[in-house]
PDB file of C-alpha atoms and ligand atoms in Angstrom:
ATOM      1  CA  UNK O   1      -7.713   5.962  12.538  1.00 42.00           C
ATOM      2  CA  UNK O   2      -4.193   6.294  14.100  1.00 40.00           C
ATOM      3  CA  UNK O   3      -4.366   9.252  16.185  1.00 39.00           C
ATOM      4  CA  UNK O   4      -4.400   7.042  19.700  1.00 41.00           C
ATOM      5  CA  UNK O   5      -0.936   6.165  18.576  1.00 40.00           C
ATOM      6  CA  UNK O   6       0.460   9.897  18.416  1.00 40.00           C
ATOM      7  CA  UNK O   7      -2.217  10.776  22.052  1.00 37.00           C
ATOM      8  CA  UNK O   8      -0.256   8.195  23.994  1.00 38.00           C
ATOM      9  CA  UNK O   9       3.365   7.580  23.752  1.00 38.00           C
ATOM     10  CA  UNK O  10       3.176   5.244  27.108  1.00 40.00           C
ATOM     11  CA  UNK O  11       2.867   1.706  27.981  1.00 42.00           C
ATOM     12  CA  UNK O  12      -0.742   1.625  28.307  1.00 46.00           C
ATOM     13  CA  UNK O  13      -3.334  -0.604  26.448  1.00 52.00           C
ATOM     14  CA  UNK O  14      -3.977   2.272  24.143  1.00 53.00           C
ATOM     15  CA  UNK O  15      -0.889   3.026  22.900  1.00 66.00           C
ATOM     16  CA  UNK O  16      -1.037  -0.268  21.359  1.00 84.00           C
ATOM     17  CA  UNK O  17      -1.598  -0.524  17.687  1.00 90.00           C
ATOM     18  CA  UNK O  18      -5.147  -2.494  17.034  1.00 93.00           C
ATOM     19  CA  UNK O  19      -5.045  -5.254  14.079  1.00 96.00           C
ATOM     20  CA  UNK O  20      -8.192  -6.426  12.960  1.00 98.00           C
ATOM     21  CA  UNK O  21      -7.181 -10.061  11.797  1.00 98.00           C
ATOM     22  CA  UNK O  22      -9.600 -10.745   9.090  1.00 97.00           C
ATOM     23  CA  UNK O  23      -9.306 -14.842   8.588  1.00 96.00           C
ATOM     24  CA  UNK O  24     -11.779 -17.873   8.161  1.00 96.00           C
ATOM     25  CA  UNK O  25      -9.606 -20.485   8.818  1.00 94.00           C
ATOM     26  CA  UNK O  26      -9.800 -20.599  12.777  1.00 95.00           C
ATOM     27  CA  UNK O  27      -6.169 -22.610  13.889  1.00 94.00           C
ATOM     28  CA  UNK O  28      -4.265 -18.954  11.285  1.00 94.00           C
ATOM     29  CA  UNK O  29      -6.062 -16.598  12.923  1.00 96.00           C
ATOM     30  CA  UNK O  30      -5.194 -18.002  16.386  1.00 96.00           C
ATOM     31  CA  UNK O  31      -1.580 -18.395  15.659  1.00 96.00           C
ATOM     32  CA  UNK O  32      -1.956 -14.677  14.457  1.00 97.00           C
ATOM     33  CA  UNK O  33      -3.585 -13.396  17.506  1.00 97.00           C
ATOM     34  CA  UNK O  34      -0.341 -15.288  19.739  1.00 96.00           C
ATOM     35  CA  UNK O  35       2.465 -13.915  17.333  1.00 96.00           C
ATOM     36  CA  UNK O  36       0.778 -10.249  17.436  1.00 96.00           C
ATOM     37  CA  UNK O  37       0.057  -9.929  21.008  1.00 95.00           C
ATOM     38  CA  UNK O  38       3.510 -11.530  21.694  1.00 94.00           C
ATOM     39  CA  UNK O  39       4.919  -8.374  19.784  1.00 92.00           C
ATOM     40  CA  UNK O  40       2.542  -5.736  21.258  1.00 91.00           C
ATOM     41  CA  UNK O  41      -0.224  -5.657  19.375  1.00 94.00           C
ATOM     42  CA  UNK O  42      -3.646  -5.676  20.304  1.00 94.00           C
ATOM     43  CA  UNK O  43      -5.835  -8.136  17.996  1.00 97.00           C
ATOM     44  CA  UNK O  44      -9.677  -8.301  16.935  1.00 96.00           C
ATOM     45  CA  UNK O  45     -10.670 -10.766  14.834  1.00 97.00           C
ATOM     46  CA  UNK O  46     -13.251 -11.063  12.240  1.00 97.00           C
ATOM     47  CA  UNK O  47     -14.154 -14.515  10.351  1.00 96.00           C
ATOM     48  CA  UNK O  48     -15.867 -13.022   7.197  1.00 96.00           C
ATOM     49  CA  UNK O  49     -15.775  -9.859   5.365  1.00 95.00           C
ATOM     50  CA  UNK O  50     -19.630  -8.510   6.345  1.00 95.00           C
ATOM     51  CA  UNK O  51     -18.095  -9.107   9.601  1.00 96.00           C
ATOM     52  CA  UNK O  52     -14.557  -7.657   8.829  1.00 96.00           C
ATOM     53  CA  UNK O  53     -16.440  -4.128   8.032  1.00 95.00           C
ATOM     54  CA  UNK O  54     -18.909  -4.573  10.742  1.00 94.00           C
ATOM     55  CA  UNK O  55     -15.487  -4.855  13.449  1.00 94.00           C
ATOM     56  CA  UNK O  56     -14.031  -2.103  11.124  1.00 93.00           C
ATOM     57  CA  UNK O  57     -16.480   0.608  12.046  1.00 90.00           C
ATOM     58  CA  UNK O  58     -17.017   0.143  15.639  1.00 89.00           C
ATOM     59  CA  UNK O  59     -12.962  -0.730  16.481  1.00 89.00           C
ATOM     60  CA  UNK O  60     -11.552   1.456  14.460  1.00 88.00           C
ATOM     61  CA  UNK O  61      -8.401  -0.764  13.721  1.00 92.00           C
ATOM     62  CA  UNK O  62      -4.946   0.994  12.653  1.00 92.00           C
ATOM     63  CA  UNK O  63      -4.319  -1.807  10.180  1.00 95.00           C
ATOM     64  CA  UNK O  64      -6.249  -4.470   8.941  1.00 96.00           C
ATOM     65  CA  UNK O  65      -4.886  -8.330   8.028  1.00 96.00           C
ATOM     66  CA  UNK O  66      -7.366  -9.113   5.124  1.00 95.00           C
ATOM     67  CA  UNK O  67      -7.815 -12.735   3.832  1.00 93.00           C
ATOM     68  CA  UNK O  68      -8.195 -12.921   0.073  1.00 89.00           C
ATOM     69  CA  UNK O  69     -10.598 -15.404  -0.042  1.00 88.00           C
ATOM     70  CA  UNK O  70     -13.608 -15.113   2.651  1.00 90.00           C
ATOM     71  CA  UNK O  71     -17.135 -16.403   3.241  1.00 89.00           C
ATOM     72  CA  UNK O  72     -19.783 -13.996   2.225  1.00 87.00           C
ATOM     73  CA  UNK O  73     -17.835 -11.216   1.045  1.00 89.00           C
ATOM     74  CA  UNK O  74     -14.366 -11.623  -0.453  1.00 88.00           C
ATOM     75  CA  UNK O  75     -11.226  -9.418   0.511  1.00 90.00           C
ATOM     76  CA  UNK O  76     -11.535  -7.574  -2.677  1.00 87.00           C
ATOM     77  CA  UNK O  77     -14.686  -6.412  -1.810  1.00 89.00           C
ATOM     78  CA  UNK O  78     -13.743  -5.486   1.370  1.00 92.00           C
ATOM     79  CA  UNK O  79     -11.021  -3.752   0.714  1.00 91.00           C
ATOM     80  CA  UNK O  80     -13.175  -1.401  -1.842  1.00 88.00           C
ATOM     81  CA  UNK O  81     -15.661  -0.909   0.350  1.00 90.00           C
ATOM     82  CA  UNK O  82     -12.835   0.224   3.110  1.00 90.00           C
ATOM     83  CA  UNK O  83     -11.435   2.718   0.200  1.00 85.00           C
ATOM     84  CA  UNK O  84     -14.845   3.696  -0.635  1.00 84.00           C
ATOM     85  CA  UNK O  85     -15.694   5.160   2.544  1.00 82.00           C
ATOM     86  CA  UNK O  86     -13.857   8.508   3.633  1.00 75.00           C
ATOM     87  CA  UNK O  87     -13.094   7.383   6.974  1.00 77.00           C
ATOM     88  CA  UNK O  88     -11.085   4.479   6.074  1.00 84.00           C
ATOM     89  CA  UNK O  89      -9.890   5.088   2.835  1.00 81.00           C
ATOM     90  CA  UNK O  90      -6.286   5.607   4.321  1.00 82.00           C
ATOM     91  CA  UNK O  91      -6.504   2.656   6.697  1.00 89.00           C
ATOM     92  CA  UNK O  92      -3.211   0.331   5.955  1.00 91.00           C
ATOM     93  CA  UNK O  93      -4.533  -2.710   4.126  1.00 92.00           C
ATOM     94  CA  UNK O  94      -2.480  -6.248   3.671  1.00 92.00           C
ATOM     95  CA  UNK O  95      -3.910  -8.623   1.495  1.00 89.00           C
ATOM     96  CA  UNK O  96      -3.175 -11.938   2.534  1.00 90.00           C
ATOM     97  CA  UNK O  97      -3.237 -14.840  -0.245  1.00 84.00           C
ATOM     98  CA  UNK O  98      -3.060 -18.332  -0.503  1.00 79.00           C
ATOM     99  CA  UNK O  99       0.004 -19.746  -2.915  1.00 65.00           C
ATOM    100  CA  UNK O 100      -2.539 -21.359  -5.041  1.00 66.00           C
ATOM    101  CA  UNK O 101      -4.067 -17.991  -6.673  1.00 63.00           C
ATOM    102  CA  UNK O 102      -3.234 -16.475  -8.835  1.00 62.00           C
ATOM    103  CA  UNK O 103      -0.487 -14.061  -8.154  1.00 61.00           C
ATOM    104  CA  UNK O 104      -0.489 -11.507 -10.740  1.00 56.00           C
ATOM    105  CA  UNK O 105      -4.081 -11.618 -10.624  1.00 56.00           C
ATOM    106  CA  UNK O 106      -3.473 -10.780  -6.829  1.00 58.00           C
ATOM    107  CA  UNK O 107      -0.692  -7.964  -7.972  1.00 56.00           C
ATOM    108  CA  UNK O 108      -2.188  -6.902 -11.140  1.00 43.00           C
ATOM    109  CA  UNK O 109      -6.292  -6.706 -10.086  1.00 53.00           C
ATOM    110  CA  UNK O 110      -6.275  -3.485  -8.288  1.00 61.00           C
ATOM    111  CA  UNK O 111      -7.381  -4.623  -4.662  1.00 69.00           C
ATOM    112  CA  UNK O 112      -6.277  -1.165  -3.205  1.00 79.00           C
ATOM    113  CA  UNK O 113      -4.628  -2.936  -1.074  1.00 85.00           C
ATOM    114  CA  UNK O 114      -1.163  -1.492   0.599  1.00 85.00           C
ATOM    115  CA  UNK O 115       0.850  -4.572   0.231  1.00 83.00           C
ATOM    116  CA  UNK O 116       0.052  -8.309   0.333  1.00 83.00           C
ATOM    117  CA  UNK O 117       1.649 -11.309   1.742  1.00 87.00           C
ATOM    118  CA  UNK O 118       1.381 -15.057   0.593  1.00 85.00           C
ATOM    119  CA  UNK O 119       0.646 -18.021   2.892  1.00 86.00           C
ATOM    120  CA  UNK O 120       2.588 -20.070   4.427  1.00 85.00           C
ATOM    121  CA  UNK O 121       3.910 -16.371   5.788  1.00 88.00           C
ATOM    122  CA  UNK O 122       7.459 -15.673   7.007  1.00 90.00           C
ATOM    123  CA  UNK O 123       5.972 -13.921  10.668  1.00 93.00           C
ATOM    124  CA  UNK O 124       9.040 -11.530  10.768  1.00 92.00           C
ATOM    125  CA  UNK O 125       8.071 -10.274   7.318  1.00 91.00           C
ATOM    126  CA  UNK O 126       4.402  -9.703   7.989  1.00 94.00           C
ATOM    127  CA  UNK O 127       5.981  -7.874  11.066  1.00 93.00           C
ATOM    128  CA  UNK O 128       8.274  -5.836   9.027  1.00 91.00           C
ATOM    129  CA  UNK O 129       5.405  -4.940   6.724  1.00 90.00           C
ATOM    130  CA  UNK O 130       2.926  -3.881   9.245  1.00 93.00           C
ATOM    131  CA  UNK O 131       5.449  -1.917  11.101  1.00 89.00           C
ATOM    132  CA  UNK O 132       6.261  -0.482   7.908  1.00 86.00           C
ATOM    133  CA  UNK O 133       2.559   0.385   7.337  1.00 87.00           C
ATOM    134  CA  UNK O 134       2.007   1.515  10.967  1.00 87.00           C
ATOM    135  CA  UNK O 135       4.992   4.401  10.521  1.00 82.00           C
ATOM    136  CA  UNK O 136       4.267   5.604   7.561  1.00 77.00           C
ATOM    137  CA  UNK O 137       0.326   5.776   8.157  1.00 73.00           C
ATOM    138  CA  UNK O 138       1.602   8.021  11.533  1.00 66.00           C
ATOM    139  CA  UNK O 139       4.389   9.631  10.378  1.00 50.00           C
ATOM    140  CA  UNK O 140       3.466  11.184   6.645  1.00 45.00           C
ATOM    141  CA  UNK O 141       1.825  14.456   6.494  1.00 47.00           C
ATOM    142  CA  UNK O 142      -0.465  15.263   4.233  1.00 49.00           C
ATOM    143  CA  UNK O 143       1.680  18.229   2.763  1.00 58.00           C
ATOM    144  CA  UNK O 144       5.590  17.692   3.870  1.00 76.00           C
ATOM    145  CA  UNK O 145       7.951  15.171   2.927  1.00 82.00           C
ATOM    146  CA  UNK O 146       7.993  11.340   1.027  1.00 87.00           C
ATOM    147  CA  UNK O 147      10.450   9.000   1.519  1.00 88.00           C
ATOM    148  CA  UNK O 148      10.227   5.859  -0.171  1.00 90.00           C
ATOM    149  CA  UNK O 149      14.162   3.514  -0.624  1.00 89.00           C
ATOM    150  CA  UNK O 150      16.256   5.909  -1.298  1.00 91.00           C
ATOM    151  CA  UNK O 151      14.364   8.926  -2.826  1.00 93.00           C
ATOM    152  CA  UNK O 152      12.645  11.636  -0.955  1.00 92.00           C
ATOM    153  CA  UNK O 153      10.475  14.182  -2.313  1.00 92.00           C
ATOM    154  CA  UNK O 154       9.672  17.371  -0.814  1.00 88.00           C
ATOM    155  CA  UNK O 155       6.304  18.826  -1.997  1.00 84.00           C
ATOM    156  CA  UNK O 156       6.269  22.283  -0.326  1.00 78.00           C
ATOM    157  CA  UNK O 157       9.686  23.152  -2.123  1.00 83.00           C
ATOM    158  CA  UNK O 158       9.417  20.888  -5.092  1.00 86.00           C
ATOM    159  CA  UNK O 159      12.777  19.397  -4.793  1.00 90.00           C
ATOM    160  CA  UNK O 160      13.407  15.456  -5.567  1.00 94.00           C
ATOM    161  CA  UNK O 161      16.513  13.742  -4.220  1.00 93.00           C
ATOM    162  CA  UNK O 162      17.795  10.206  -4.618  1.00 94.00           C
ATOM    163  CA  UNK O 163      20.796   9.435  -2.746  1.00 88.00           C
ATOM    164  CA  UNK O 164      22.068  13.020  -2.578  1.00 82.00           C
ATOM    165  CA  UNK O 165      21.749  13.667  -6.121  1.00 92.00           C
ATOM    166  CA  UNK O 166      19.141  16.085  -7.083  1.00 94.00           C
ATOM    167  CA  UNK O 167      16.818  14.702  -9.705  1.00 95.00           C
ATOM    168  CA  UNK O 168      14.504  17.177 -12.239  1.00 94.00           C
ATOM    169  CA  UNK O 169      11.599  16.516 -12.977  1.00 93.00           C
ATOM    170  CA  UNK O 170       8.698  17.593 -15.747  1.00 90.00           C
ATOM    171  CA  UNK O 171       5.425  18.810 -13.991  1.00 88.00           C
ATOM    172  CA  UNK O 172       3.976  15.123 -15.161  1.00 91.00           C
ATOM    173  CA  UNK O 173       6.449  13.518 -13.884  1.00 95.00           C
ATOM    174  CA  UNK O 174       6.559  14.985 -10.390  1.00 94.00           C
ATOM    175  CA  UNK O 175       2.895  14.449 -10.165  1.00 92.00           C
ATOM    176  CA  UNK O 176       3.463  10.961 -11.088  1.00 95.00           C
ATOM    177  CA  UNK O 177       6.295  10.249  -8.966  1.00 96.00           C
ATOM    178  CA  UNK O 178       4.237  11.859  -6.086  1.00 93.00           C
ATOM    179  CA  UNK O 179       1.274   9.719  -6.641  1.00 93.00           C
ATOM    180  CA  UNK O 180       3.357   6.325  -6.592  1.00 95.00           C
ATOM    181  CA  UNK O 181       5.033   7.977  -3.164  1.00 93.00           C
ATOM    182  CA  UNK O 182       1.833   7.938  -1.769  1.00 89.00           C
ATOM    183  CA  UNK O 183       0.611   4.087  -2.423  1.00 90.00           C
ATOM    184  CA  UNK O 184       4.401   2.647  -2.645  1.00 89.00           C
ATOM    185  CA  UNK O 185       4.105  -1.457  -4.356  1.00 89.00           C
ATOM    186  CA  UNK O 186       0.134  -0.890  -5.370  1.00 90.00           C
ATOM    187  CA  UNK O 187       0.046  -1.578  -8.776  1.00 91.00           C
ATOM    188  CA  UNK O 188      -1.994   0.747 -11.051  1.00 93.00           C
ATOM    189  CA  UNK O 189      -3.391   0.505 -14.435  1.00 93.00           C
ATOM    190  CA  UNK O 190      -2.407   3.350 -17.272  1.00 93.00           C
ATOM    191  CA  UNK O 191      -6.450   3.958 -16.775  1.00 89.00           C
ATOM    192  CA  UNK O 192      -5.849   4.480 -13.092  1.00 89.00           C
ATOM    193  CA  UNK O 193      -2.614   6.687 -13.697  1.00 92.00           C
ATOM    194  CA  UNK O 194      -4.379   9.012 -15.745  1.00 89.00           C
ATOM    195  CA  UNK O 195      -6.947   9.327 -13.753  1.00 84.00           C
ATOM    196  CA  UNK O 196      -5.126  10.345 -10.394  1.00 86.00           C
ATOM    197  CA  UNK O 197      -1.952  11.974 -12.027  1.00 88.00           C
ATOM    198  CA  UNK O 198      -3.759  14.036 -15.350  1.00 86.00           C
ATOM    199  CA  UNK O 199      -7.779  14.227 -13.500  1.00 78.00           C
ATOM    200  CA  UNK O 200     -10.585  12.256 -15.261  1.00 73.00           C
ATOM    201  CA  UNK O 201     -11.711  15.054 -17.847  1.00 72.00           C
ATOM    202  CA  UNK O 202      -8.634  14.933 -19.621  1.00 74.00           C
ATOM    203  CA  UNK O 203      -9.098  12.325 -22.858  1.00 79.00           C
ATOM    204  CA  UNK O 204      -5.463  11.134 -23.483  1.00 83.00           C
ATOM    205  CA  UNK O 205      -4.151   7.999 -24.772  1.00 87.00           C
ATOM    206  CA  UNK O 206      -3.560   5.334 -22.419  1.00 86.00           C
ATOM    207  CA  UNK O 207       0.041   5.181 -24.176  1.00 89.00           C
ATOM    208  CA  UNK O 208       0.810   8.861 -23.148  1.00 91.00           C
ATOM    209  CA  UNK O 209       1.422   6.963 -19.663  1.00 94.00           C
ATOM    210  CA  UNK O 210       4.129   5.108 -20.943  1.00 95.00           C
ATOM    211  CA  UNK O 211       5.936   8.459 -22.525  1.00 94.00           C
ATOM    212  CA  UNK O 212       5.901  10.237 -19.069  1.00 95.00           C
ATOM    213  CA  UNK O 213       7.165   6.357 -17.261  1.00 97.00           C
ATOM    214  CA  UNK O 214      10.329   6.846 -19.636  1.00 96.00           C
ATOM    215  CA  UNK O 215      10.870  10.229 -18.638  1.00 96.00           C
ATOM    216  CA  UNK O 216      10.200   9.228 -14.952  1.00 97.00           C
ATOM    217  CA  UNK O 217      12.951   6.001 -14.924  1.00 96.00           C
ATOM    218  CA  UNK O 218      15.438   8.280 -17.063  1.00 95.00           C
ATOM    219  CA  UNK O 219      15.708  11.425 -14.717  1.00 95.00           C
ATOM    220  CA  UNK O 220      14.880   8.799 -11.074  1.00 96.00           C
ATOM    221  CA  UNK O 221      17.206   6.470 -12.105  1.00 95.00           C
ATOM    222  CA  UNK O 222      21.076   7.593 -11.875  1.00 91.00           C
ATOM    223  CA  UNK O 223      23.830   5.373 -13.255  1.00 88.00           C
ATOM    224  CA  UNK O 224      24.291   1.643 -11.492  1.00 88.00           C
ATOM    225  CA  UNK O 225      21.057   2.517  -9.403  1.00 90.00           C
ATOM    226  CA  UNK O 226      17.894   0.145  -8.986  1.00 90.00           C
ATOM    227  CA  UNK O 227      15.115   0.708 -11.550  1.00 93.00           C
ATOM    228  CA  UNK O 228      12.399   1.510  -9.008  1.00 93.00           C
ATOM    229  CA  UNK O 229      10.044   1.623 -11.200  1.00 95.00           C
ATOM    230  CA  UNK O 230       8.259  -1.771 -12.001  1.00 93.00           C
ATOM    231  CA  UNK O 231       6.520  -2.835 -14.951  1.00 92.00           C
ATOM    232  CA  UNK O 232       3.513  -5.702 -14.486  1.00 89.00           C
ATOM    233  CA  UNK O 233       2.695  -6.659 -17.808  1.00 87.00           C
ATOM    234  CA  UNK O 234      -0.948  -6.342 -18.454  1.00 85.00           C
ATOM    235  CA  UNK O 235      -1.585  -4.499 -15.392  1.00 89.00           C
ATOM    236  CA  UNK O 236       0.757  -1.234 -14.822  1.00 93.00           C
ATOM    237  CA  UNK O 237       3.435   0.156 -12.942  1.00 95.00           C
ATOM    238  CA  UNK O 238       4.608   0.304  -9.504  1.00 94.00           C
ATOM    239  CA  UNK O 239       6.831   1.919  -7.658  1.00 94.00           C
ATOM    240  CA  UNK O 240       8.911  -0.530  -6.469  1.00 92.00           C
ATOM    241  CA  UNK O 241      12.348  -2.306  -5.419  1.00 86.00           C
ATOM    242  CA  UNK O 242      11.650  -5.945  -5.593  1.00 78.00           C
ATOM    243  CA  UNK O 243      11.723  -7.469  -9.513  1.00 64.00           C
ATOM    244  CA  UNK O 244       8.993  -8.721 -10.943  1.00 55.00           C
TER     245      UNK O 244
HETATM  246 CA1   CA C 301      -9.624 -17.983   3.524  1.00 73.79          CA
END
């Protein structure tokens, strides 16, 4: 998906990022194309979501600007199909919703969705986000190092830092902690969490999550440092630095 971005380092069309601008409403998705190809991006646009994974297959976009709610197929469903499939399940996904939804529903449904923004949209923060995306979709290896705020993990040696302090973790809470890492502000369910951190054959209570979420915040979070772990009610945990 990104590898055009590491190939060429120079000024040509190419080196661009590509941003597939999924949007209905015609006069947004025009003052989207302007803003992005003012800041050197190159844009495709699709207008609804059959379309959206129709442009997704044969453009191969680095990121893709998804519109929660779409003729034909909704974003949701788009964005599960795009994690469905092998090829795109890592391709940086921001949900964008209108004000008028429902916004835990947006934070709390599992969209599998990166991040999301809300309309009317600050441009510089949908910039900062997608660059955000963009770096860490080129720059993370799959076995190597995690930064996310202030924390970094390394997974070849095992060691956890926050600020410069060395933090211990359990074997459950590493995995856990390495897990969030990997999908930074996506909210997941306990179900979810057990799942991807414990594997789907092992029968544990949903509460168990909770235990090892302690643990996590205790050891992760030093004295007069932010809780980055986040608690939707109803829905899960993130890792996270912005309050509910
Ligand atoms: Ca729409």
């Amino acid at each position: 998906m990104s590898q055009r971005l590491h190939a060429d380092e120079g000024s040509s069309a190419l080196s661009k990022p590509l941003v597939l601008v999924v949007e209905d409403e015609a006069a947004l998705a025009t003052m989207l194309r302007y803003n992005l190809e003012k800041q050197g991006f190159r844009v495709e646009e699709a207008g609804d979501g059959q379309e959206a994974l129709t442009r997704i297959a044969e453009a191969q976009p680095d990121l893709v600007l998804l519109d929660w709610m779409l003729p034909v197929m909704s974003g949701i469903e788009v964005c599960r199909q795009i994690r469905r499939r092998s090829v795109t399940r890592d391709l940086p996904v921001i949900m964008v919703t209108a004000r008028t939804e429902d916004q835990d529903a947006v934070r709390g449904l599992n969209t599998g969705a990166d991040d999301y923004i809300t309309k009317p949209f600050n441009m510089e923060s949908l910039l900062a986000r997608m660059r955000a995306l963009l770096r860490r979709s080129n720059a993370v290896p799959a076995k190597g190092r995690l930064v996310f705020h202030d924390i970094t993990m390394d997974l070849a040696t095992h060691r956890v830092q926050r600020n410069a302090r060395s933090v211990h973790l359990g074997p459950t809470e590493f995995r856990l902690l390495e897990f969030f890492m990997q999908h930074p502000r996506r909210v997941f369910a306990r179900e979810e969490l057990l799942d991807a951190v414990w594997g789907p054959d092992i029968h544990v209570e949903p509460r168990t999550v909770d235990v090892h979420i302690r643990r996590l915040r205790k050891s992760i979070n030093g004295e007069g440092e932010l809780d980055v772990v986040r608690t939707v009610r109803a829905a899960g945990y993130a890792l996270d630095t912005e309050p509910v």
